[in-house]
mmCIF file of C-alpha atoms and ligand atoms in Angstrom:
data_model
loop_
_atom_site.group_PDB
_atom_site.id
_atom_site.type_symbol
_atom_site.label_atom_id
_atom_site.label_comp_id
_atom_site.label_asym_id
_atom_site.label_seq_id
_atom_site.Cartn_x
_atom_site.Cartn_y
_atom_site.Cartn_z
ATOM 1 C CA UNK G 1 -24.368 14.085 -10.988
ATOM 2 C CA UNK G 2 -21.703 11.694 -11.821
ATOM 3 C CA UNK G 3 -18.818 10.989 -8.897
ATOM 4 C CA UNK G 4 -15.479 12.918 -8.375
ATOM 5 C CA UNK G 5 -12.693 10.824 -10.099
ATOM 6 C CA UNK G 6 -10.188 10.011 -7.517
ATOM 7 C CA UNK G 7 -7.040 9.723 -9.388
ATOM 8 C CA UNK G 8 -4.300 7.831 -7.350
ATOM 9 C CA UNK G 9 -2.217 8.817 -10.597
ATOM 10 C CA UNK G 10 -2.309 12.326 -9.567
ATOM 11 C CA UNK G 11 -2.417 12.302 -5.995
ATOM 12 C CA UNK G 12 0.652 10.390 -6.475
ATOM 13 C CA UNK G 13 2.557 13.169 -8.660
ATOM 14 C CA UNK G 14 1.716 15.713 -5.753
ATOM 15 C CA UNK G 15 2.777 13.233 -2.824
ATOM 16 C CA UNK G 16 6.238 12.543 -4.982
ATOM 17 C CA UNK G 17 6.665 16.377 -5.379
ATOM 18 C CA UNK G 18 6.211 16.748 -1.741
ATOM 19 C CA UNK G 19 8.309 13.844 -0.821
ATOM 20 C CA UNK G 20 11.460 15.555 -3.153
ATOM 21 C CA UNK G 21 11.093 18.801 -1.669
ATOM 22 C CA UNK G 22 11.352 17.351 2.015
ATOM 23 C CA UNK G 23 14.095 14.810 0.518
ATOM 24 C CA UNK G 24 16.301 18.195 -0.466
ATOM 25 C CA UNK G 25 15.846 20.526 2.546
ATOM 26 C CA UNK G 26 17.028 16.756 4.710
ATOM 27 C CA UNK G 27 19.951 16.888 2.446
ATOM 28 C CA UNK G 28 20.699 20.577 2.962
ATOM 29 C CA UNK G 29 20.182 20.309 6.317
ATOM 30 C CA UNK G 30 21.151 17.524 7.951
ATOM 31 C CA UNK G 31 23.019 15.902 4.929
ATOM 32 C CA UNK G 32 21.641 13.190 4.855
ATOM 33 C CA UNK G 33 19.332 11.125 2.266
ATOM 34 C CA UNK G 34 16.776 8.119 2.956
ATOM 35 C CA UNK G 35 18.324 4.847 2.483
ATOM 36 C CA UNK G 36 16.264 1.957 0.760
ATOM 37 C CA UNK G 37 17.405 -1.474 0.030
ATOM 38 C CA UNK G 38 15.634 -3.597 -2.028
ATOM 39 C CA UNK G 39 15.745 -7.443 -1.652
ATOM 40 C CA UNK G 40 14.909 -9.417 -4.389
ATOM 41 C CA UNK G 41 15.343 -13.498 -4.425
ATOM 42 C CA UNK G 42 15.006 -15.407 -8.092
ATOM 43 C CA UNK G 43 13.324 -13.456 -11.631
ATOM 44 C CA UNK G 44 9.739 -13.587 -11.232
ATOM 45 C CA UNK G 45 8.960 -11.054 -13.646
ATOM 46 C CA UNK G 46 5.906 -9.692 -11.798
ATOM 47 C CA UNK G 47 8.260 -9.267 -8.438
ATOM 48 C CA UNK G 48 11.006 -7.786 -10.987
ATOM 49 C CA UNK G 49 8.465 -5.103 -12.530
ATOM 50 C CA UNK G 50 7.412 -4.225 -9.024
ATOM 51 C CA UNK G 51 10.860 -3.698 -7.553
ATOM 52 C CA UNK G 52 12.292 -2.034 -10.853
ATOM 53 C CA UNK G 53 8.777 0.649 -10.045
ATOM 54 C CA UNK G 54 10.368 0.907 -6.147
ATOM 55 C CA UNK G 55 13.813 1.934 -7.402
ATOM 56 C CA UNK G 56 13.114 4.043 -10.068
ATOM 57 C CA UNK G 57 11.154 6.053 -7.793
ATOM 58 C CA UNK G 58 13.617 6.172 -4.548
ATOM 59 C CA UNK G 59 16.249 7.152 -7.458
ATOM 60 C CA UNK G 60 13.997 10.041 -8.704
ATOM 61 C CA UNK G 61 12.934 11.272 -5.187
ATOM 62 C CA UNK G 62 17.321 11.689 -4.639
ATOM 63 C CA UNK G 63 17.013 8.293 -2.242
ATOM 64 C CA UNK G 64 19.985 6.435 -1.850
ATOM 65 C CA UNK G 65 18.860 2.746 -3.290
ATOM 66 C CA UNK G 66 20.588 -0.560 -3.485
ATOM 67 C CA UNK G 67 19.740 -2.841 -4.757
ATOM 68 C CA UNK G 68 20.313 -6.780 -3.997
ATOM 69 C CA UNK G 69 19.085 -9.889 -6.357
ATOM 70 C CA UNK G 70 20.005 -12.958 -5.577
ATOM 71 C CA UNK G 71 19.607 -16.707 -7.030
ATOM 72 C CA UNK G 72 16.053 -18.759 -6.100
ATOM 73 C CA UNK G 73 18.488 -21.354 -4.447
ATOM 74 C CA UNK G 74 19.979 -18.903 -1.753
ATOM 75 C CA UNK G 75 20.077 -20.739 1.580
ATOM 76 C CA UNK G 76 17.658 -19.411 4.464
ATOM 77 C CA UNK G 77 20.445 -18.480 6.571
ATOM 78 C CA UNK G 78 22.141 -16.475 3.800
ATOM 79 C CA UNK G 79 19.023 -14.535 3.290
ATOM 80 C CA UNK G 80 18.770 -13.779 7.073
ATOM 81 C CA UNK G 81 22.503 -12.405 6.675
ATOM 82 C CA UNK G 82 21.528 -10.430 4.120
ATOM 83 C CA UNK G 83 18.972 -8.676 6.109
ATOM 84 C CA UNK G 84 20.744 -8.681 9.311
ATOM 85 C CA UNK G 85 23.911 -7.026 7.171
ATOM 86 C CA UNK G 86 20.979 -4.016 6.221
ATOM 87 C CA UNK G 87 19.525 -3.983 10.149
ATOM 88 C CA UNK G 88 23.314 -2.664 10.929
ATOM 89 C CA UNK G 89 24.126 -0.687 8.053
ATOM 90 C CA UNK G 90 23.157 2.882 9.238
ATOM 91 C CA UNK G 91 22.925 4.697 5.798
ATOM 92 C CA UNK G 92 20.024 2.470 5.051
ATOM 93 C CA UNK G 93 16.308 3.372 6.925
ATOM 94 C CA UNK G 94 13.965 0.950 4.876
ATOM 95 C CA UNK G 95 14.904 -2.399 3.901
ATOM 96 C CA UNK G 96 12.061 -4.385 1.351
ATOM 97 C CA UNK G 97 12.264 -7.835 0.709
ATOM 98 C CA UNK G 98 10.255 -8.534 -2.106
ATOM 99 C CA UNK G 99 7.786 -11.258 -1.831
ATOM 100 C CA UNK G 100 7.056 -14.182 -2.900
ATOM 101 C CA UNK G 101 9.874 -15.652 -1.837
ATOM 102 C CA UNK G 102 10.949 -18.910 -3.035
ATOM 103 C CA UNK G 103 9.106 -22.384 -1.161
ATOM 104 C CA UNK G 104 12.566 -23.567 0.712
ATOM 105 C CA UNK G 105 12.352 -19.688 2.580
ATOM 106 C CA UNK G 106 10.026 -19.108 5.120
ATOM 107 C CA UNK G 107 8.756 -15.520 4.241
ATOM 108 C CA UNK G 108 7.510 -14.962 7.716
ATOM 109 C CA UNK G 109 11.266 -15.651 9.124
ATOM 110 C CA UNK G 110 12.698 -13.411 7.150
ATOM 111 C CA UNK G 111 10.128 -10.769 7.452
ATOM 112 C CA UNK G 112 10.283 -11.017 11.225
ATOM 113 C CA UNK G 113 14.100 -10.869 11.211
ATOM 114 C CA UNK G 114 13.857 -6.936 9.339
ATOM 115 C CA UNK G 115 14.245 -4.775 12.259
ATOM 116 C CA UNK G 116 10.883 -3.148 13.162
ATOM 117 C CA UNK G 117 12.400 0.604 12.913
ATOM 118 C CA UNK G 118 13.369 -0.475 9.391
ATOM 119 C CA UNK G 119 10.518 -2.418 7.986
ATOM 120 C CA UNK G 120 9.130 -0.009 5.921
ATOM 121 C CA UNK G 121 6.144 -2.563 4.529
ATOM 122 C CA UNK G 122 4.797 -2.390 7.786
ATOM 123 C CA UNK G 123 4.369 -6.369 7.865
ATOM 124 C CA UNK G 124 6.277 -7.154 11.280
ATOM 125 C CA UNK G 125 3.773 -7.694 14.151
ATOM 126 C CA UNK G 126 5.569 -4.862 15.776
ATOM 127 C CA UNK G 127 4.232 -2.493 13.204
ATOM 128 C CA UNK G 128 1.135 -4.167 13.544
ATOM 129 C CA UNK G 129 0.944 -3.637 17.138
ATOM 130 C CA UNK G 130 2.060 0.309 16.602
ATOM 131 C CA UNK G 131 -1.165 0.378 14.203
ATOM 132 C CA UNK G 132 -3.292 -1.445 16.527
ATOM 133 C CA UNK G 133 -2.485 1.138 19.343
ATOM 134 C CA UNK G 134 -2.738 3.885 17.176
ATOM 135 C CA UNK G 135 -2.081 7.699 17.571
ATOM 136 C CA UNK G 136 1.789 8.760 17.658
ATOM 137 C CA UNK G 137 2.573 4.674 18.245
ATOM 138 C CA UNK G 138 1.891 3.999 14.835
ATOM 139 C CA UNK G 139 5.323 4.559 12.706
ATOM 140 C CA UNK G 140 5.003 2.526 9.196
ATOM 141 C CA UNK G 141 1.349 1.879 8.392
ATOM 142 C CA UNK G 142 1.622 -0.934 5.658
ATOM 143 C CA UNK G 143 1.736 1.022 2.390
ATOM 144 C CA UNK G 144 -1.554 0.274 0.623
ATOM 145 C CA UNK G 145 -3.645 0.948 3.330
ATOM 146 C CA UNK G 146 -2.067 4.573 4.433
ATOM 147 C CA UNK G 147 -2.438 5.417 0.405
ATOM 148 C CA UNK G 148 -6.395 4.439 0.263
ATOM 149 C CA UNK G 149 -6.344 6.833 3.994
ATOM 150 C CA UNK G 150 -4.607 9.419 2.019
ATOM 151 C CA UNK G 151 -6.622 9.230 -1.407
ATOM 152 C CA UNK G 152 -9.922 9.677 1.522
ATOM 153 C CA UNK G 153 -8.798 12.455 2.678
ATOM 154 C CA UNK G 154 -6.797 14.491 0.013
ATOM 155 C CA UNK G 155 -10.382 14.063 -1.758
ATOM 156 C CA UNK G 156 -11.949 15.788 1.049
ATOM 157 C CA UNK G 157 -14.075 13.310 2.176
ATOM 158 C CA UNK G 158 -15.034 13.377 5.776
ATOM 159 C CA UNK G 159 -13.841 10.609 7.849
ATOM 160 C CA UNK G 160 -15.454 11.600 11.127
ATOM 161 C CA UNK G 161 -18.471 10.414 12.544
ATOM 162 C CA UNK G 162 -18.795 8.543 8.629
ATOM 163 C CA UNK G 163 -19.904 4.838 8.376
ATOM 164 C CA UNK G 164 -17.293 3.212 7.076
ATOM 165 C CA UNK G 165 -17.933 -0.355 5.590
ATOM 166 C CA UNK G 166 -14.975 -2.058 4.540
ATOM 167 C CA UNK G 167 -14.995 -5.620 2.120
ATOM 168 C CA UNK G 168 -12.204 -8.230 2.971
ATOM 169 C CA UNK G 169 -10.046 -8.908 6.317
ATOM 170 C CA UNK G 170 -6.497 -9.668 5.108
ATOM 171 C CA UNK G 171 -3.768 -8.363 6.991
ATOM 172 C CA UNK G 172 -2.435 -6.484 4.177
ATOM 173 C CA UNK G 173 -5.538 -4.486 3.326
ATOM 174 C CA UNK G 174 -8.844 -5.111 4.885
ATOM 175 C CA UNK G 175 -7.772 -5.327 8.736
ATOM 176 C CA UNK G 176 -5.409 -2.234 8.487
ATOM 177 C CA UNK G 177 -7.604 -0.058 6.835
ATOM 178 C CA UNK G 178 -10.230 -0.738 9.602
ATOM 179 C CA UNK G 179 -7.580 0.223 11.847
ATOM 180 C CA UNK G 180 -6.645 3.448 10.337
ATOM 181 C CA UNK G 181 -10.399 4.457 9.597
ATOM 182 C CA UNK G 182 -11.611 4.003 13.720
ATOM 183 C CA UNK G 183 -8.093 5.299 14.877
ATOM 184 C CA UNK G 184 -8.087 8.496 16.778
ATOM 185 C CA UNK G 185 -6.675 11.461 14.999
ATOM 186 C CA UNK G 186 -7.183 12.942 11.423
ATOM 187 C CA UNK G 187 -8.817 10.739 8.715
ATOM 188 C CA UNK G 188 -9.958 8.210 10.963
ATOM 189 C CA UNK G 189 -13.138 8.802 14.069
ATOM 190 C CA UNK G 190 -15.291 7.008 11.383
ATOM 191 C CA UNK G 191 -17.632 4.366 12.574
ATOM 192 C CA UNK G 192 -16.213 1.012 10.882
ATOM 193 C CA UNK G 193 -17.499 -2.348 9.911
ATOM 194 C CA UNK G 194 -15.717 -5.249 8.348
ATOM 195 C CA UNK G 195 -17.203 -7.685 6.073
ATOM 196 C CA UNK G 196 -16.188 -10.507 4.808
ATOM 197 C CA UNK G 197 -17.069 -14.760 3.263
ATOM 198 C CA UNK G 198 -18.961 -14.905 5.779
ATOM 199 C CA UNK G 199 -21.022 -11.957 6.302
ATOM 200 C CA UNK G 200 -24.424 -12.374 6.310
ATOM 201 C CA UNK G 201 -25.873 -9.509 4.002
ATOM 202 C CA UNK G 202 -23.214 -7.837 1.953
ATOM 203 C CA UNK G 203 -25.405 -5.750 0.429
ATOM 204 C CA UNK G 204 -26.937 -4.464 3.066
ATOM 205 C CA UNK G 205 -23.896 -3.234 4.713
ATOM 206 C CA UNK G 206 -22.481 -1.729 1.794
ATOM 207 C CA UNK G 207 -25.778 0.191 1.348
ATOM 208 C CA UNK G 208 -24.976 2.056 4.802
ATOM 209 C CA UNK G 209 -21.660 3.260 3.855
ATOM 210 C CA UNK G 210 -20.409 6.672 3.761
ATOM 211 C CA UNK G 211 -17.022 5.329 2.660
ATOM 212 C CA UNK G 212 -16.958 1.841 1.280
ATOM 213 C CA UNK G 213 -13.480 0.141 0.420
ATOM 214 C CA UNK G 214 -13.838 -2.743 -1.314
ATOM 215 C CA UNK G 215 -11.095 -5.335 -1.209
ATOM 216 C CA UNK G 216 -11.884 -8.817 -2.118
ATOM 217 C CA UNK G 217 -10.349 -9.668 -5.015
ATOM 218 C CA UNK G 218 -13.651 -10.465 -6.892
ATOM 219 C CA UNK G 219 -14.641 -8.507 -10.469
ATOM 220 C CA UNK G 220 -18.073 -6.613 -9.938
ATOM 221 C CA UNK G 221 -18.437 -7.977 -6.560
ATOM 222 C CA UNK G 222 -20.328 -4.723 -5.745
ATOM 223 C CA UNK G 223 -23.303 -3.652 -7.068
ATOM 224 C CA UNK G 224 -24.252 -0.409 -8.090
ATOM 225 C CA UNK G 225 -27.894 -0.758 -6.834
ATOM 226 C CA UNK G 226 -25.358 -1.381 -2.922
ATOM 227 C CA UNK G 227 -23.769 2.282 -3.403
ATOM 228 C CA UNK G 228 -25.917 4.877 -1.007
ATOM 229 C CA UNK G 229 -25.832 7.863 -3.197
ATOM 230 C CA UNK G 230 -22.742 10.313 -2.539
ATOM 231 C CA UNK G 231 -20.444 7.904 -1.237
ATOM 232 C CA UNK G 232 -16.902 7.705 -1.400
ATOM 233 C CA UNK G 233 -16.102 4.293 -3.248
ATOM 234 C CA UNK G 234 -12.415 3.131 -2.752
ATOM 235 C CA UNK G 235 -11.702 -0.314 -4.897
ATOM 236 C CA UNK G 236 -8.768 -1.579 -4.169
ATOM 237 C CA UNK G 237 -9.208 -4.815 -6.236
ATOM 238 C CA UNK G 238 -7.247 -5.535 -9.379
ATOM 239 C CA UNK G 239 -8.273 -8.659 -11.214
ATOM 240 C CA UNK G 240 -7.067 -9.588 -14.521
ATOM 241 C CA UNK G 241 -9.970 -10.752 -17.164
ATOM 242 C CA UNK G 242 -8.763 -10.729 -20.093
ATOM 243 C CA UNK G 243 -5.790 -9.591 -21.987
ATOM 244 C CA UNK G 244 -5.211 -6.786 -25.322
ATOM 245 C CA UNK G 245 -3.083 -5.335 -26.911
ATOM 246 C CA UNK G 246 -1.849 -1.937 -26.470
ATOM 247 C CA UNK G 247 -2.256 1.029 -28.273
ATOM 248 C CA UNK G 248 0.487 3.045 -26.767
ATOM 249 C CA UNK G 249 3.580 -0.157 -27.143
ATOM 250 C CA UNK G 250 1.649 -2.352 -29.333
ATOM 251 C CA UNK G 251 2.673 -4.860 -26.384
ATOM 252 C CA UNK G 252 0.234 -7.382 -25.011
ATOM 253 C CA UNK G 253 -1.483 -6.255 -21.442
ATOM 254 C CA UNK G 254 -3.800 -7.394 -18.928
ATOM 255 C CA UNK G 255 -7.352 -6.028 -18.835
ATOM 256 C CA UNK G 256 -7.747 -4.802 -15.249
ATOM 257 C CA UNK G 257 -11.063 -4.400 -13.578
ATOM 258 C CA UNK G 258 -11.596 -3.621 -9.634
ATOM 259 C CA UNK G 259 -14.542 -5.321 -7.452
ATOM 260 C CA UNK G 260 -16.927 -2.483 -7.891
ATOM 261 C CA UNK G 261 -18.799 -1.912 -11.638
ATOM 262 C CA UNK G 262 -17.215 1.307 -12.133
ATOM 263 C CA UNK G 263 -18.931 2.573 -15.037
ATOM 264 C CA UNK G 264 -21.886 2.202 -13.528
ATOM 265 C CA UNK G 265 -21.396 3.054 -10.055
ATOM 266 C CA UNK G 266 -19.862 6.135 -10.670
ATOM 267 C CA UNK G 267 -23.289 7.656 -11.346
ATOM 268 C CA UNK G 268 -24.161 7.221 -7.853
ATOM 269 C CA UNK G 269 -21.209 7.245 -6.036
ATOM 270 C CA UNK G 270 -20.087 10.920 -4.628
ATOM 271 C CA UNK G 271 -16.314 10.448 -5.562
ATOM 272 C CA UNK G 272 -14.844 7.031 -6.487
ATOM 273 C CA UNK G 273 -11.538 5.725 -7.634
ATOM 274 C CA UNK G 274 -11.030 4.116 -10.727
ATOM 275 C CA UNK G 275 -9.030 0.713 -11.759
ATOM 276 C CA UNK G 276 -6.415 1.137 -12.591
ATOM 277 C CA UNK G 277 -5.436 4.708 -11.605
ATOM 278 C CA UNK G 278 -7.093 4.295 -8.079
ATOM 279 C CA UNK G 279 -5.650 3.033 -5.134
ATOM 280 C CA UNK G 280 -2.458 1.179 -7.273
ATOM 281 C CA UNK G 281 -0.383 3.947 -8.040
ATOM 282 C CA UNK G 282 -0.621 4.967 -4.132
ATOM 283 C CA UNK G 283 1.286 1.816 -2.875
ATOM 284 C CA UNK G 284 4.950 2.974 -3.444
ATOM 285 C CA UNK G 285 4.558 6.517 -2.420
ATOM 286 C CA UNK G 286 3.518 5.220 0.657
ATOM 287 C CA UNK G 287 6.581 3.128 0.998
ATOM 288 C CA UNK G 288 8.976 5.959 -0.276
ATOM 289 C CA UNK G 289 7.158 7.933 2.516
ATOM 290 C CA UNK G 290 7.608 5.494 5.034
ATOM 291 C CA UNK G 291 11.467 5.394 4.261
ATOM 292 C CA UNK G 292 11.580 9.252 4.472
ATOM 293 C CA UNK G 293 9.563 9.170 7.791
ATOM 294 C CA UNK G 294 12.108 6.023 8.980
ATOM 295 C CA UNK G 295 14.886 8.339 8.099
ATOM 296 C CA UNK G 296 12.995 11.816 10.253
ATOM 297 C CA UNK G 297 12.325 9.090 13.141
ATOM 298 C CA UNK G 298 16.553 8.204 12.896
ATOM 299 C CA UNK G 299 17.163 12.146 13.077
ATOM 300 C CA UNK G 300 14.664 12.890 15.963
ATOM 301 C CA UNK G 301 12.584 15.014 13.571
ATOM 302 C CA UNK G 302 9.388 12.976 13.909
HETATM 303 P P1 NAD I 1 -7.114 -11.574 0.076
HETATM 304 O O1 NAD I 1 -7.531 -12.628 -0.881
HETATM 305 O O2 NAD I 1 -6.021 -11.823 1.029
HETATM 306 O O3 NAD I 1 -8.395 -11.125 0.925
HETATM 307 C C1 NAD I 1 -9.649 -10.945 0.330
HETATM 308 C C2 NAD I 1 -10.663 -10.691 1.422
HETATM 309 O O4 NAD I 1 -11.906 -10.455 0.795
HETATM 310 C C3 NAD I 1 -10.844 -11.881 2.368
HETATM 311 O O5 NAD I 1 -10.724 -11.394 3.686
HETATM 312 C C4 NAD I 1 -12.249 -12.384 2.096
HETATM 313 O O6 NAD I 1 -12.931 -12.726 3.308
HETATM 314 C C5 NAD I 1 -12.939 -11.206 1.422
HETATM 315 N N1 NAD I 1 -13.853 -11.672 0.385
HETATM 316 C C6 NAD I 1 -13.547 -12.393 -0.721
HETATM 317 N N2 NAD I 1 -14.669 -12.657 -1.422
HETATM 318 C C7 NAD I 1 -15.688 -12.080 -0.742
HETATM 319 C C8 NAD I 1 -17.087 -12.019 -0.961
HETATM 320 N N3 NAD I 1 -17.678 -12.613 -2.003
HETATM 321 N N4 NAD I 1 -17.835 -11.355 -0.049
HETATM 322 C C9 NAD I 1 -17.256 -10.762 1.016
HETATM 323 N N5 NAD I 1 -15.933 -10.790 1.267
HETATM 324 C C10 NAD I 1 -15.174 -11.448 0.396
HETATM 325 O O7 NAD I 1 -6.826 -10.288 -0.828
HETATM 326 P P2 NAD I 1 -6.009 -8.928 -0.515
HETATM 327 O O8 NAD I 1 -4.582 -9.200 -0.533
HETATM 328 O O9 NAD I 1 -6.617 -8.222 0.637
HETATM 329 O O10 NAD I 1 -6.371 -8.125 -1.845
HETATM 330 C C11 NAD I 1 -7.703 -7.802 -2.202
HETATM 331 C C12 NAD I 1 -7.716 -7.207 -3.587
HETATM 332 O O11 NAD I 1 -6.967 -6.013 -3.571
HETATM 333 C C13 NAD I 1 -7.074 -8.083 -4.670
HETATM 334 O O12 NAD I 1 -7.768 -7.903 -5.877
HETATM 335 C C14 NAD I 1 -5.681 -7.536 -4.789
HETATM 336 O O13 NAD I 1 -5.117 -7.745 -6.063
HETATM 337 C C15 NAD I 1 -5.924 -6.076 -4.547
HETATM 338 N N6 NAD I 1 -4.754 -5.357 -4.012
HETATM 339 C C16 NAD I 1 -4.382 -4.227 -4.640
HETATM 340 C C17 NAD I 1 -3.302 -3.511 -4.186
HETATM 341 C C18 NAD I 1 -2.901 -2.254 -4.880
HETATM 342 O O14 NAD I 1 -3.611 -1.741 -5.696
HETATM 343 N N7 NAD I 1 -1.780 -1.689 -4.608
HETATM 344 C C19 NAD I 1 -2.578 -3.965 -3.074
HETATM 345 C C20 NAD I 1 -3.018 -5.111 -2.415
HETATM 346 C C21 NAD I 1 -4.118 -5.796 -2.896
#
């Protein structure tokens, strides 16, 4: 029987509805709305699509969003101001700095200097510590990670007790999603293992999985033959091999494929998400959520 579809495109619509109604009733109530600024340093036009995505959607959820772009040659120190100015500024509970950032910035600096209760990313090591802990400690979980946990479970696949195999260790995807998969508590209790360059036999591992998310950055790195029938498949890779042209805007666009063959594994596979339409379209909700929760954490709701 072939796989449940996870669509991230319409777990997303339900999230954002969810999000709006709890946006409203904060506004009724307590009058007041989340607060997201987002930080953008030069014109890289992928870093410009990505924050124009973030704003449109705080604007539609009734956030209040500002929005700062400055030159590529703004000093360190300015930058650092610029934050600092947002760590004070009480109508604002998430502050993103969009990265890359350009070569004369340290990204790390500035990424440390966010104040942890507003770093709605989730990249400071305080946030990482909160994860690490786990339970009511953790307070932003970075955003891709928290969407694959969510896709898991809003497909009603069963965390607990699962093998869990997970394929990369970066900070931003592989090691948190370990974290949030062992953690104590709803969608986590799974058993987890993460593999990486240097593990031994991929395949292997990947055949013992219950729930396998796959995030290395390589096209078809899994195998079908490496799915154990009924599994839940996350791929959260996006690699671009090749390019056409669209049949919606006529435009030019990037062929997108994930790490796992999807056509083909989603014959074995119980559910599975597909790229793109997966795990992408989950990254912003999570960080519009995060600013909502930053806002309920402010307000002594959460
Ligand atoms: P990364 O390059 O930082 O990490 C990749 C990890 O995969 C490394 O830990 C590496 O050890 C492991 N790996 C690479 N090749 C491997 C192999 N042959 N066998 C076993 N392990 C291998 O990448 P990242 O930032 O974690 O992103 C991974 C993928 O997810 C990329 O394709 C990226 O574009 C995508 N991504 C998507 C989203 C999204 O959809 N919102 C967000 C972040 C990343």
């Amino acid at each position: 029987m072939p796989a449940q579809i996870i669509s991230g495109t319409e777990i997303r619509k339900t999230i954002l509805s969810e999000l709006q109604t709890e946006v409203a009733h904060l506004k009724a109530e307590h009058g007041q709305v989340p607060g997201l600024v987002t930080i953008l340093v030069g014109a890289d036009p992928a870093s410009m699509s990505y924050v124009t995505s973030k704003i449109k959607t705080a604007k539609d959820l009734g956030f209040k969003e500002v929005q700062e772009n400055r030159d590529p040659d703004i000093s360190e120190a300015d930058l650092l101001a610029l934050v600092e100015s947002y760590n004070r500024d009480d109508s604002i509970h998430g502050i993103l700095v969009q990265l890359p950032l350009p070569k004369h910035i340290d990204d790390q600096k500035i990424l440390m200097a966010i104040d942890p209760d507003k770093d709605v990313d989730g990249f400071h090591p305080v946030n990482a510590g909160r994860l690490m802990i786990g339970g009511d400690a953790v307070k932003f979980p970075p955003c891709t990670p928290a969407g694959i946990q969510e896709l898991i479970v809003r497909a009603g696949v069963e965390t607990s007790g699962a093998e869990a195999v997970v394929v990369g260790r970066s900070n931003i995807v592989g090691k948190p999603i370990a974290n949030l998969l062992f953690a104590k508590g709803p969608g986590g209790n799974a058993t987890v293992t993460v593999a990486h360059t240097r593990t031994k036999d991929l395949a292997e591992h990947c055949r013992r999985a219950d729930i396998l998310v796959v995030a290395a950055g390589v096209p078809d790195l899994v195998k079908p033959a490496w799915i154990k029938p009924g599994a839940c498949v996350i791929d959260v890779g996006v690699n671009r091999v090749g390019e056409k042209v669209s049949e919606k805007t006529g435009k030019t666009i990037a062929i997108l494929k994930g790490d796992v063959d999807f056509e083909k594994a989603k014959e074995i596979a119980g559910s599975i998400t597909p790229v793109p339409g997966g795990v992408g379209p989950m990254t912003i909700t999570m960080l519009m959520r995060n600013t909502l929760n930053s806002l309920k954490y402010r307000i002594g709701l959460l």
